[in-house]
Short mmCIF file of N, CA and C in Angstrom, two decimals:
data_model
loop_
_atom_site.label_atom_id
_atom_site.label_comp_id
_atom_site.label_asym_id
_atom_site.label_seq_id
_atom_site.Cartn_x
_atom_site.Cartn_y
_atom_site.Cartn_z
N MET D 1 101.53 105.44 95.42
CA MET D 1 100.21 105.26 95.98
C MET D 1 99.40 106.53 95.68
N ASN D 2 98.19 106.32 95.20
CA ASN D 2 97.31 107.44 94.92
C ASN D 2 96.50 107.75 96.17
N LEU D 3 97.06 108.60 97.02
CA LEU D 3 96.45 108.91 98.30
C LEU D 3 95.11 109.63 98.13
N SER D 4 95.01 110.51 97.15
CA SER D 4 93.75 111.22 96.92
C SER D 4 92.63 110.26 96.58
N LYS D 5 92.92 109.26 95.77
CA LYS D 5 91.90 108.27 95.38
C LYS D 5 91.50 107.42 96.59
N LEU D 6 92.46 107.08 97.44
CA LEU D 6 92.14 106.31 98.65
C LEU D 6 91.22 107.12 99.57
N PHE D 7 91.53 108.39 99.75
CA PHE D 7 90.68 109.24 100.59
C PHE D 7 89.28 109.36 99.99
N GLU D 8 89.20 109.51 98.69
CA GLU D 8 87.89 109.64 98.04
C GLU D 8 87.07 108.36 98.20
N THR D 9 87.71 107.22 98.06
CA THR D 9 87.03 105.94 98.24
C THR D 9 86.56 105.79 99.68
N GLN D 10 87.41 106.20 100.62
CA GLN D 10 87.03 106.11 102.03
C GLN D 10 85.87 107.05 102.34
N LYS D 11 85.85 108.21 101.69
CA LYS D 11 84.76 109.16 101.91
C LYS D 11 83.42 108.56 101.46
N ILE D 12 83.41 107.85 100.35
CA ILE D 12 82.20 107.18 99.87
C ILE D 12 81.73 106.17 100.91
N PHE D 13 82.66 105.38 101.44
CA PHE D 13 82.31 104.39 102.46
C PHE D 13 81.78 105.08 103.72
N ARG D 14 82.42 106.16 104.11
CA ARG D 14 82.00 106.93 105.29
C ARG D 14 80.57 107.43 105.12
N ASN D 15 80.27 107.95 103.95
CA ASN D 15 78.93 108.47 103.69
C ASN D 15 77.88 107.36 103.72
N ARG D 16 78.28 106.16 103.40
CA ARG D 16 77.35 105.02 103.46
C ARG D 16 77.04 104.66 104.91
N ILE D 17 78.04 104.75 105.77
CA ILE D 17 77.84 104.40 107.19
C ILE D 17 76.99 105.45 107.89
N LYS D 18 77.28 106.72 107.64
CA LYS D 18 76.52 107.85 108.19
C LYS D 18 76.48 107.90 109.71
N TYR D 19 77.56 107.50 110.37
CA TYR D 19 77.59 107.60 111.83
C TYR D 19 78.17 108.95 112.22
N GLU D 20 77.43 109.75 112.93
CA GLU D 20 77.88 111.09 113.31
C GLU D 20 77.79 111.32 114.82
N GLY D 21 77.81 110.27 115.62
CA GLY D 21 77.72 110.42 117.06
C GLY D 21 78.86 111.25 117.63
N GLU D 22 78.61 111.86 118.79
CA GLU D 22 79.63 112.68 119.44
C GLU D 22 80.89 111.89 119.76
N ASP D 23 80.75 110.58 119.90
CA ASP D 23 81.88 109.72 120.26
C ASP D 23 82.61 109.17 119.04
N ARG D 24 82.30 109.67 117.86
CA ARG D 24 82.90 109.16 116.62
C ARG D 24 84.43 109.18 116.66
N PHE D 25 84.99 110.31 117.06
CA PHE D 25 86.45 110.45 117.08
C PHE D 25 87.08 109.42 118.02
N GLU D 26 86.53 109.28 119.23
CA GLU D 26 87.06 108.33 120.20
C GLU D 26 86.96 106.90 119.67
N LYS D 27 85.86 106.58 119.00
CA LYS D 27 85.69 105.25 118.43
C LYS D 27 86.72 105.00 117.33
N LEU D 28 86.99 106.01 116.52
CA LEU D 28 87.99 105.85 115.47
C LEU D 28 89.38 105.61 116.05
N ILE D 29 89.73 106.36 117.08
CA ILE D 29 91.04 106.19 117.72
C ILE D 29 91.17 104.78 118.30
N LEU D 30 90.16 104.34 119.04
CA LEU D 30 90.20 103.01 119.64
C LEU D 30 90.22 101.93 118.57
N ALA D 31 89.43 102.10 117.51
CA ALA D 31 89.42 101.12 116.42
C ALA D 31 90.81 101.00 115.79
N LEU D 32 91.48 102.13 115.58
CA LEU D 32 92.83 102.09 115.02
C LEU D 32 93.78 101.35 115.96
N MET D 33 93.67 101.62 117.25
CA MET D 33 94.55 100.93 118.21
C MET D 33 94.31 99.42 118.19
N VAL D 34 93.07 99.01 118.09
CA VAL D 34 92.75 97.58 118.00
C VAL D 34 93.36 96.99 116.74
N GLU D 35 93.20 97.68 115.61
CA GLU D 35 93.75 97.17 114.35
C GLU D 35 95.28 97.11 114.39
N LEU D 36 95.91 98.07 115.03
CA LEU D 36 97.37 98.01 115.19
C LEU D 36 97.76 96.74 115.96
N GLY D 37 97.03 96.44 117.02
CA GLY D 37 97.30 95.23 117.80
C GLY D 37 97.07 93.97 116.98
N GLU D 38 96.02 93.95 116.19
CA GLU D 38 95.75 92.77 115.36
C GLU D 38 96.83 92.61 114.29
N CYS D 39 97.31 93.71 113.75
CA CYS D 39 98.39 93.66 112.76
C CYS D 39 99.67 93.13 113.42
N ALA D 40 100.00 93.65 114.60
CA ALA D 40 101.19 93.18 115.32
C ALA D 40 101.06 91.69 115.63
N ASN D 41 99.87 91.26 115.98
CA ASN D 41 99.65 89.85 116.30
C ASN D 41 99.90 88.97 115.07
N GLU D 42 99.51 89.42 113.90
CA GLU D 42 99.77 88.65 112.67
C GLU D 42 101.25 88.73 112.27
N TRP D 43 101.92 89.82 112.63
CA TRP D 43 103.35 89.95 112.34
C TRP D 43 104.16 88.97 113.19
N ARG D 44 103.82 88.80 114.44
CA ARG D 44 104.33 87.80 115.36
C ARG D 44 105.78 88.00 115.82
N GLY D 45 106.51 88.96 115.27
CA GLY D 45 107.93 89.11 115.56
C GLY D 45 108.26 89.48 116.99
N PHE D 46 107.31 90.01 117.73
CA PHE D 46 107.56 90.39 119.12
C PHE D 46 107.38 89.23 120.08
N LYS D 47 106.88 88.11 119.61
CA LYS D 47 106.53 86.98 120.47
C LYS D 47 107.77 86.14 120.79
N PHE D 48 108.66 86.70 121.58
CA PHE D 48 109.93 86.03 121.90
C PHE D 48 109.71 84.70 122.61
N TRP D 49 108.58 84.48 123.20
CA TRP D 49 108.27 83.25 123.94
C TRP D 49 107.77 82.13 123.02
N SER D 50 107.54 82.46 121.76
CA SER D 50 106.98 81.50 120.82
C SER D 50 108.04 80.97 119.86
N LYS D 51 107.91 79.72 119.47
CA LYS D 51 108.79 79.17 118.45
C LYS D 51 108.38 79.62 117.06
N ASN D 52 107.16 80.09 116.94
CA ASN D 52 106.65 80.57 115.66
C ASN D 52 106.57 82.09 115.67
N GLN D 53 107.61 82.72 115.18
CA GLN D 53 107.65 84.18 115.12
C GLN D 53 107.56 84.69 113.68
N GLU D 54 107.22 83.81 112.78
CA GLU D 54 107.11 84.20 111.38
C GLU D 54 105.78 84.90 111.12
N PRO D 55 105.80 85.95 110.32
CA PRO D 55 104.55 86.64 109.98
C PRO D 55 103.58 85.70 109.26
N ARG D 56 102.31 85.87 109.56
CA ARG D 56 101.28 85.07 108.89
C ARG D 56 100.90 85.80 107.60
N THR D 57 101.51 85.36 106.51
CA THR D 57 101.29 86.02 105.23
C THR D 57 100.58 85.12 104.23
N LYS D 58 100.35 83.87 104.61
CA LYS D 58 99.66 82.98 103.67
C LYS D 58 98.91 81.91 104.45
N VAL D 59 97.60 81.97 104.37
CA VAL D 59 96.74 80.93 104.93
C VAL D 59 95.64 80.66 103.92
N GLN D 60 95.06 79.48 104.02
CA GLN D 60 93.94 79.16 103.15
C GLN D 60 92.63 79.44 103.87
N ASP D 61 91.71 80.03 103.15
CA ASP D 61 90.38 80.32 103.70
C ASP D 61 89.52 79.08 103.47
N PRO D 62 89.22 78.34 104.54
CA PRO D 62 88.45 77.10 104.38
C PRO D 62 86.99 77.35 104.02
N HIS D 63 86.53 78.59 104.18
CA HIS D 63 85.14 78.91 103.90
C HIS D 63 84.92 79.30 102.44
N ALA D 64 86.00 79.52 101.73
CA ALA D 64 85.89 79.94 100.33
C ALA D 64 85.91 78.73 99.41
N TYR D 65 85.12 78.80 98.37
CA TYR D 65 85.16 77.77 97.34
C TYR D 65 85.22 78.47 96.00
N PRO D 66 86.20 78.20 95.20
CA PRO D 66 87.34 77.33 95.51
C PRO D 66 88.21 77.95 96.60
N ILE D 67 89.07 77.13 97.18
CA ILE D 67 89.91 77.57 98.29
C ILE D 67 90.76 78.76 97.84
N VAL D 68 90.80 79.77 98.71
CA VAL D 68 91.51 81.01 98.42
C VAL D 68 92.64 81.18 99.43
N ASN D 69 93.80 81.59 98.93
CA ASN D 69 94.90 81.93 99.83
C ASN D 69 94.72 83.38 100.27
N LYS D 70 94.92 83.61 101.57
CA LYS D 70 94.77 84.95 102.13
C LYS D 70 96.08 85.35 102.80
N ASN D 71 96.26 86.66 102.95
CA ASN D 71 97.42 87.21 103.64
C ASN D 71 96.89 87.96 104.87
N PRO D 72 96.79 87.27 106.03
CA PRO D 72 96.23 87.92 107.22
C PRO D 72 96.98 89.18 107.64
N LEU D 73 98.30 89.20 107.49
CA LEU D 73 99.08 90.37 107.88
C LEU D 73 98.68 91.57 107.02
N LEU D 74 98.60 91.38 105.72
CA LEU D 74 98.20 92.47 104.82
C LEU D 74 96.76 92.89 105.09
N GLU D 75 95.89 91.93 105.35
CA GLU D 75 94.49 92.27 105.64
C GLU D 75 94.37 93.13 106.89
N GLU D 76 95.11 92.79 107.93
CA GLU D 76 95.06 93.60 109.16
C GLU D 76 95.68 94.97 108.94
N TYR D 77 96.75 95.02 108.15
CA TYR D 77 97.35 96.31 107.83
C TYR D 77 96.34 97.21 107.12
N VAL D 78 95.64 96.65 106.15
CA VAL D 78 94.66 97.41 105.38
C VAL D 78 93.47 97.82 106.26
N ASP D 79 93.08 96.97 107.19
CA ASP D 79 92.02 97.37 108.13
C ASP D 79 92.42 98.62 108.89
N GLY D 80 93.68 98.68 109.31
CA GLY D 80 94.18 99.87 109.98
C GLY D 80 94.21 101.07 109.05
N LEU D 81 94.55 100.84 107.79
CA LEU D 81 94.59 101.92 106.81
C LEU D 81 93.22 102.57 106.67
N HIS D 82 92.16 101.78 106.71
CA HIS D 82 90.81 102.35 106.66
C HIS D 82 90.64 103.42 107.75
N PHE D 83 91.09 103.10 108.96
CA PHE D 83 90.92 104.04 110.07
C PHE D 83 91.88 105.22 109.98
N ILE D 84 93.07 105.01 109.44
CA ILE D 84 94.00 106.11 109.20
C ILE D 84 93.36 107.11 108.24
N LEU D 85 92.81 106.60 107.15
CA LEU D 85 92.15 107.47 106.17
C LEU D 85 90.93 108.15 106.78
N GLU D 86 90.18 107.39 107.56
CA GLU D 86 88.97 107.94 108.19
C GLU D 86 89.33 109.10 109.12
N LEU D 87 90.41 108.95 109.86
CA LEU D 87 90.86 110.05 110.74
C LEU D 87 91.28 111.27 109.92
N GLY D 88 91.90 111.04 108.79
CA GLY D 88 92.25 112.16 107.91
C GLY D 88 91.02 112.89 107.42
N LEU D 89 89.97 112.14 107.09
CA LEU D 89 88.71 112.76 106.68
C LEU D 89 88.09 113.51 107.85
N GLU D 90 88.18 112.94 109.04
CA GLU D 90 87.64 113.57 110.24
C GLU D 90 88.29 114.94 110.45
N TYR D 91 89.56 115.02 110.17
CA TYR D 91 90.33 116.25 110.37
C TYR D 91 90.39 117.12 109.12
N GLU D 92 89.78 116.62 108.06
CA GLU D 92 89.84 117.31 106.77
C GLU D 92 91.29 117.53 106.34
N LEU D 93 92.10 116.52 106.58
CA LEU D 93 93.52 116.56 106.24
C LEU D 93 93.79 115.45 105.22
N ASN D 94 93.35 115.66 104.02
CA ASN D 94 93.49 114.60 103.03
C ASN D 94 94.17 115.07 101.75
N ASP D 95 94.83 116.21 101.82
CA ASP D 95 95.49 116.74 100.64
C ASP D 95 96.83 117.33 101.04
N PHE D 96 97.82 116.48 101.17
CA PHE D 96 99.14 116.95 101.56
C PHE D 96 100.19 115.98 101.06
N LYS D 97 101.41 116.43 101.05
CA LYS D 97 102.53 115.57 100.67
C LYS D 97 103.01 114.87 101.93
N TYR D 98 103.50 113.67 101.77
CA TYR D 98 103.96 112.90 102.92
C TYR D 98 105.28 112.22 102.58
N ALA D 99 105.99 111.90 103.62
CA ALA D 99 107.20 111.09 103.52
C ALA D 99 106.88 109.79 104.24
N VAL D 100 107.86 108.95 104.39
CA VAL D 100 107.68 107.70 105.11
C VAL D 100 108.65 107.70 106.28
N PHE D 101 108.14 107.50 107.49
CA PHE D 101 108.99 107.40 108.68
C PHE D 101 109.22 105.94 108.99
N ILE D 102 110.50 105.60 109.17
CA ILE D 102 110.86 104.22 109.49
C ILE D 102 111.79 104.22 110.69
N CYS D 103 111.41 103.47 111.72
CA CYS D 103 112.24 103.30 112.91
C CYS D 103 113.25 102.18 112.66
N ASP D 104 114.10 101.92 113.62
CA ASP D 104 115.13 100.90 113.42
C ASP D 104 114.64 99.49 113.76
N SER D 105 113.39 99.32 114.16
CA SER D 105 112.83 97.98 114.35
C SER D 105 111.31 98.05 114.18
N VAL D 106 110.74 96.94 113.80
CA VAL D 106 109.28 96.87 113.64
C VAL D 106 108.60 97.08 114.99
N GLU D 107 109.20 96.55 116.06
CA GLU D 107 108.62 96.74 117.39
C GLU D 107 108.49 98.23 117.71
N LYS D 108 109.57 98.97 117.47
CA LYS D 108 109.53 100.42 117.73
C LYS D 108 108.52 101.11 116.83
N GLN D 109 108.40 100.65 115.59
CA GLN D 109 107.44 101.26 114.67
C GLN D 109 106.02 101.13 115.23
N PHE D 110 105.68 99.93 115.72
CA PHE D 110 104.36 99.74 116.32
C PHE D 110 104.18 100.63 117.56
N ILE D 111 105.20 100.68 118.40
CA ILE D 111 105.10 101.48 119.62
C ILE D 111 104.92 102.96 119.29
N TYR D 112 105.70 103.47 118.33
CA TYR D 112 105.55 104.87 117.95
C TYR D 112 104.21 105.13 117.27
N LEU D 113 103.67 104.13 116.59
CA LEU D 113 102.33 104.30 116.02
C LEU D 113 101.29 104.44 117.12
N TYR D 114 101.42 103.63 118.18
CA TYR D 114 100.51 103.78 119.31
C TYR D 114 100.64 105.18 119.91
N ARG D 115 101.87 105.63 120.04
CA ARG D 115 102.09 106.96 120.61
C ARG D 115 101.50 108.05 119.72
N ALA D 116 101.72 107.93 118.42
CA ALA D 116 101.18 108.93 117.49
C ALA D 116 99.65 108.93 117.53
N THR D 117 99.06 107.76 117.72
CA THR D 117 97.61 107.66 117.83
C THR D 117 97.11 108.36 119.09
N THR D 118 97.79 108.11 120.21
CA THR D 118 97.38 108.77 121.45
C THR D 118 97.68 110.27 121.42
N ASP D 119 98.75 110.68 120.73
CA ASP D 119 99.03 112.11 120.57
C ASP D 119 97.90 112.78 119.79
N LEU D 120 97.43 112.12 118.76
CA LEU D 120 96.32 112.66 117.98
C LEU D 120 95.08 112.78 118.84
N PHE D 121 94.83 111.79 119.67
CA PHE D 121 93.67 111.81 120.56
C PHE D 121 93.79 112.91 121.61
N ALA D 122 95.00 113.07 122.15
CA ALA D 122 95.20 113.98 123.28
C ALA D 122 95.19 115.46 122.88
N GLN D 123 95.45 115.75 121.63
CA GLN D 123 95.50 117.15 121.24
C GLN D 123 94.12 117.79 121.36
N ASP D 124 94.10 119.06 121.51
CA ASP D 124 92.85 119.82 121.59
C ASP D 124 92.08 119.63 120.29
N ARG D 125 90.84 119.21 120.39
CA ARG D 125 90.03 118.95 119.20
C ARG D 125 89.89 120.20 118.33
N LEU D 126 90.02 121.36 118.90
CA LEU D 126 89.93 122.58 118.10
C LEU D 126 91.22 122.86 117.35
N ASP D 127 92.31 122.23 117.81
CA ASP D 127 93.61 122.40 117.16
C ASP D 127 93.82 121.18 116.25
N ARG D 128 93.14 121.16 115.16
CA ARG D 128 93.23 120.01 114.25
C ARG D 128 94.55 120.06 113.50
N SER D 129 95.57 119.68 114.21
CA SER D 129 96.95 119.84 113.76
C SER D 129 97.33 118.85 112.67
N LEU D 130 97.82 119.40 111.58
CA LEU D 130 98.34 118.57 110.51
C LEU D 130 99.56 117.78 110.99
N HIS D 131 100.34 118.37 111.88
CA HIS D 131 101.57 117.72 112.36
C HIS D 131 101.29 116.34 112.96
N ASN D 132 100.35 116.25 113.88
CA ASN D 132 100.09 114.96 114.53
C ASN D 132 99.54 113.93 113.56
N TYR D 133 98.65 114.35 112.68
CA TYR D 133 98.10 113.40 111.71
C TYR D 133 99.17 112.97 110.71
N ARG D 134 99.95 113.93 110.24
CA ARG D 134 101.00 113.60 109.27
C ARG D 134 101.99 112.61 109.90
N ASN D 135 102.35 112.82 111.15
CA ASN D 135 103.24 111.90 111.84
C ASN D 135 102.63 110.48 111.86
N LEU D 136 101.36 110.39 112.16
CA LEU D 136 100.67 109.10 112.22
C LEU D 136 100.67 108.40 110.87
N ILE D 137 100.28 109.09 109.82
CA ILE D 137 100.16 108.45 108.51
C ILE D 137 101.54 108.07 107.96
N GLN D 138 102.54 108.90 108.22
CA GLN D 138 103.88 108.60 107.73
C GLN D 138 104.48 107.40 108.46
N LEU D 139 104.22 107.28 109.75
CA LEU D 139 104.65 106.09 110.49
C LEU D 139 103.91 104.85 109.97
N TYR D 140 102.63 105.01 109.65
CA TYR D 140 101.85 103.87 109.18
C TYR D 140 102.35 103.40 107.81
N PHE D 141 102.64 104.34 106.92
CA PHE D 141 103.19 103.94 105.63
C PHE D 141 104.57 103.31 105.79
N GLY D 142 105.34 103.81 106.76
CA GLY D 142 106.64 103.19 107.05
C GLY D 142 106.47 101.76 107.53
N LEU D 143 105.46 101.52 108.36
CA LEU D 143 105.19 100.16 108.82
C LEU D 143 104.90 99.25 107.63
N GLY D 144 104.10 99.73 106.70
CA GLY D 144 103.81 98.92 105.51
C GLY D 144 105.07 98.51 104.78
N GLU D 145 105.99 99.44 104.61
CA GLU D 145 107.27 99.12 103.96
C GLU D 145 108.06 98.12 104.79
N MET D 146 108.10 98.33 106.10
CA MET D 146 108.86 97.43 106.97
C MET D 146 108.29 96.01 106.95
N LEU D 147 106.99 95.90 106.76
CA LEU D 147 106.35 94.58 106.70
C LEU D 147 106.52 93.94 105.32
N GLY D 148 107.12 94.69 104.40
CA GLY D 148 107.44 94.13 103.08
C GLY D 148 106.38 94.32 102.03
N PHE D 149 105.41 95.20 102.27
CA PHE D 149 104.34 95.41 101.30
C PHE D 149 104.73 96.50 100.32
N THR D 150 104.32 96.31 99.08
CA THR D 150 104.49 97.36 98.08
C THR D 150 103.25 98.24 98.11
N TRP D 151 103.38 99.46 97.58
CA TRP D 151 102.22 100.36 97.50
C TRP D 151 101.11 99.71 96.69
N GLU D 152 101.51 98.99 95.63
CA GLU D 152 100.52 98.35 94.76
C GLU D 152 99.74 97.28 95.53
N GLU D 153 100.44 96.47 96.32
CA GLU D 153 99.76 95.44 97.13
C GLU D 153 98.79 96.07 98.13
N ILE D 154 99.24 97.14 98.76
CA ILE D 154 98.41 97.82 99.76
C ILE D 154 97.15 98.38 99.10
N GLU D 155 97.32 99.08 97.98
CA GLU D 155 96.18 99.65 97.29
C GLU D 155 95.21 98.56 96.83
N GLN D 156 95.74 97.52 96.23
CA GLN D 156 94.88 96.44 95.75
C GLN D 156 94.10 95.81 96.90
N ALA D 157 94.78 95.53 98.00
CA ALA D 157 94.12 94.93 99.17
C ALA D 157 93.09 95.89 99.76
N TYR D 158 93.39 97.19 99.76
CA TYR D 158 92.45 98.19 100.27
C TYR D 158 91.17 98.17 99.44
N TYR D 159 91.31 98.21 98.13
CA TYR D 159 90.13 98.25 97.26
C TYR D 159 89.35 96.94 97.32
N GLU D 160 90.05 95.83 97.46
CA GLU D 160 89.34 94.55 97.60
C GLU D 160 88.54 94.52 98.90
N LYS D 161 89.15 94.98 99.99
CA LYS D 161 88.45 95.01 101.29
C LYS D 161 87.28 95.99 101.24
N ASN D 162 87.49 97.12 100.57
CA ASN D 162 86.43 98.11 100.46
C ASN D 162 85.24 97.55 99.68
N LYS D 163 85.54 96.78 98.64
CA LYS D 163 84.48 96.16 97.84
C LYS D 163 83.67 95.18 98.70
N VAL D 164 84.36 94.39 99.52
CA VAL D 164 83.69 93.45 100.42
C VAL D 164 82.82 94.22 101.42
N ASN D 165 83.38 95.26 102.03
CA ASN D 165 82.64 96.06 102.99
C ASN D 165 81.42 96.72 102.35
N HIS D 166 81.59 97.17 101.12
CA HIS D 166 80.51 97.88 100.44
C HIS D 166 79.32 96.96 100.18
N HIS D 167 79.58 95.69 99.94
CA HIS D 167 78.52 94.76 99.60
C HIS D 167 77.92 94.05 100.80
N ARG D 168 78.49 94.22 101.97
CA ARG D 168 77.97 93.59 103.17
C ARG D 168 76.71 94.30 103.65
N GLN D 169 75.77 93.52 104.13
CA GLN D 169 74.61 94.10 104.80
C GLN D 169 75.05 94.70 106.13
N ASP D 170 75.89 93.95 106.83
CA ASP D 170 76.44 94.38 108.12
C ASP D 170 77.74 95.10 107.82
N VAL D 171 77.68 96.41 107.63
CA VAL D 171 78.87 97.18 107.27
C VAL D 171 79.88 97.06 108.39
N GLY D 172 81.10 96.68 108.04
CA GLY D 172 82.13 96.57 109.05
C GLY D 172 83.45 96.20 108.45
N TYR D 173 84.47 96.35 109.23
CA TYR D 173 85.82 96.06 108.77
C TYR D 173 86.16 94.67 109.22
#
């Protein structure tokens, strides 16, 4: 995965939005938490009460002509990646080497991602620690692997979503 190129693409999108409110950081943290929940919801594996615990990886978009197959799980994962990258830009932490952290279950991976997100939020804003951000991004990349995505799929889906966002009048994820 070309992380530098992803950060550069996200920076272009960020500059287009131009939101600099004092609450920007808090909004980014909450947006990431929402996207994590939406990704978990598409993964479905935690829904022990449901007969359908299979990940939603293929649905048809009835609004598209011709009909297009979509991967809701990958789309939600990529939506979260936008905010992961945005937080890296916020912290000016976009040039480092990373590993991939993988827990022993997808459930734990999601839970630790929530924790890493709140750890990033709770730290002193003046202490823009590489440690907390690196932990978050490495857990997120681990989640991608655990969900069965290749780096190529993730990058392609990211750039496709970015292209859609770039052309929208109503900029949004």
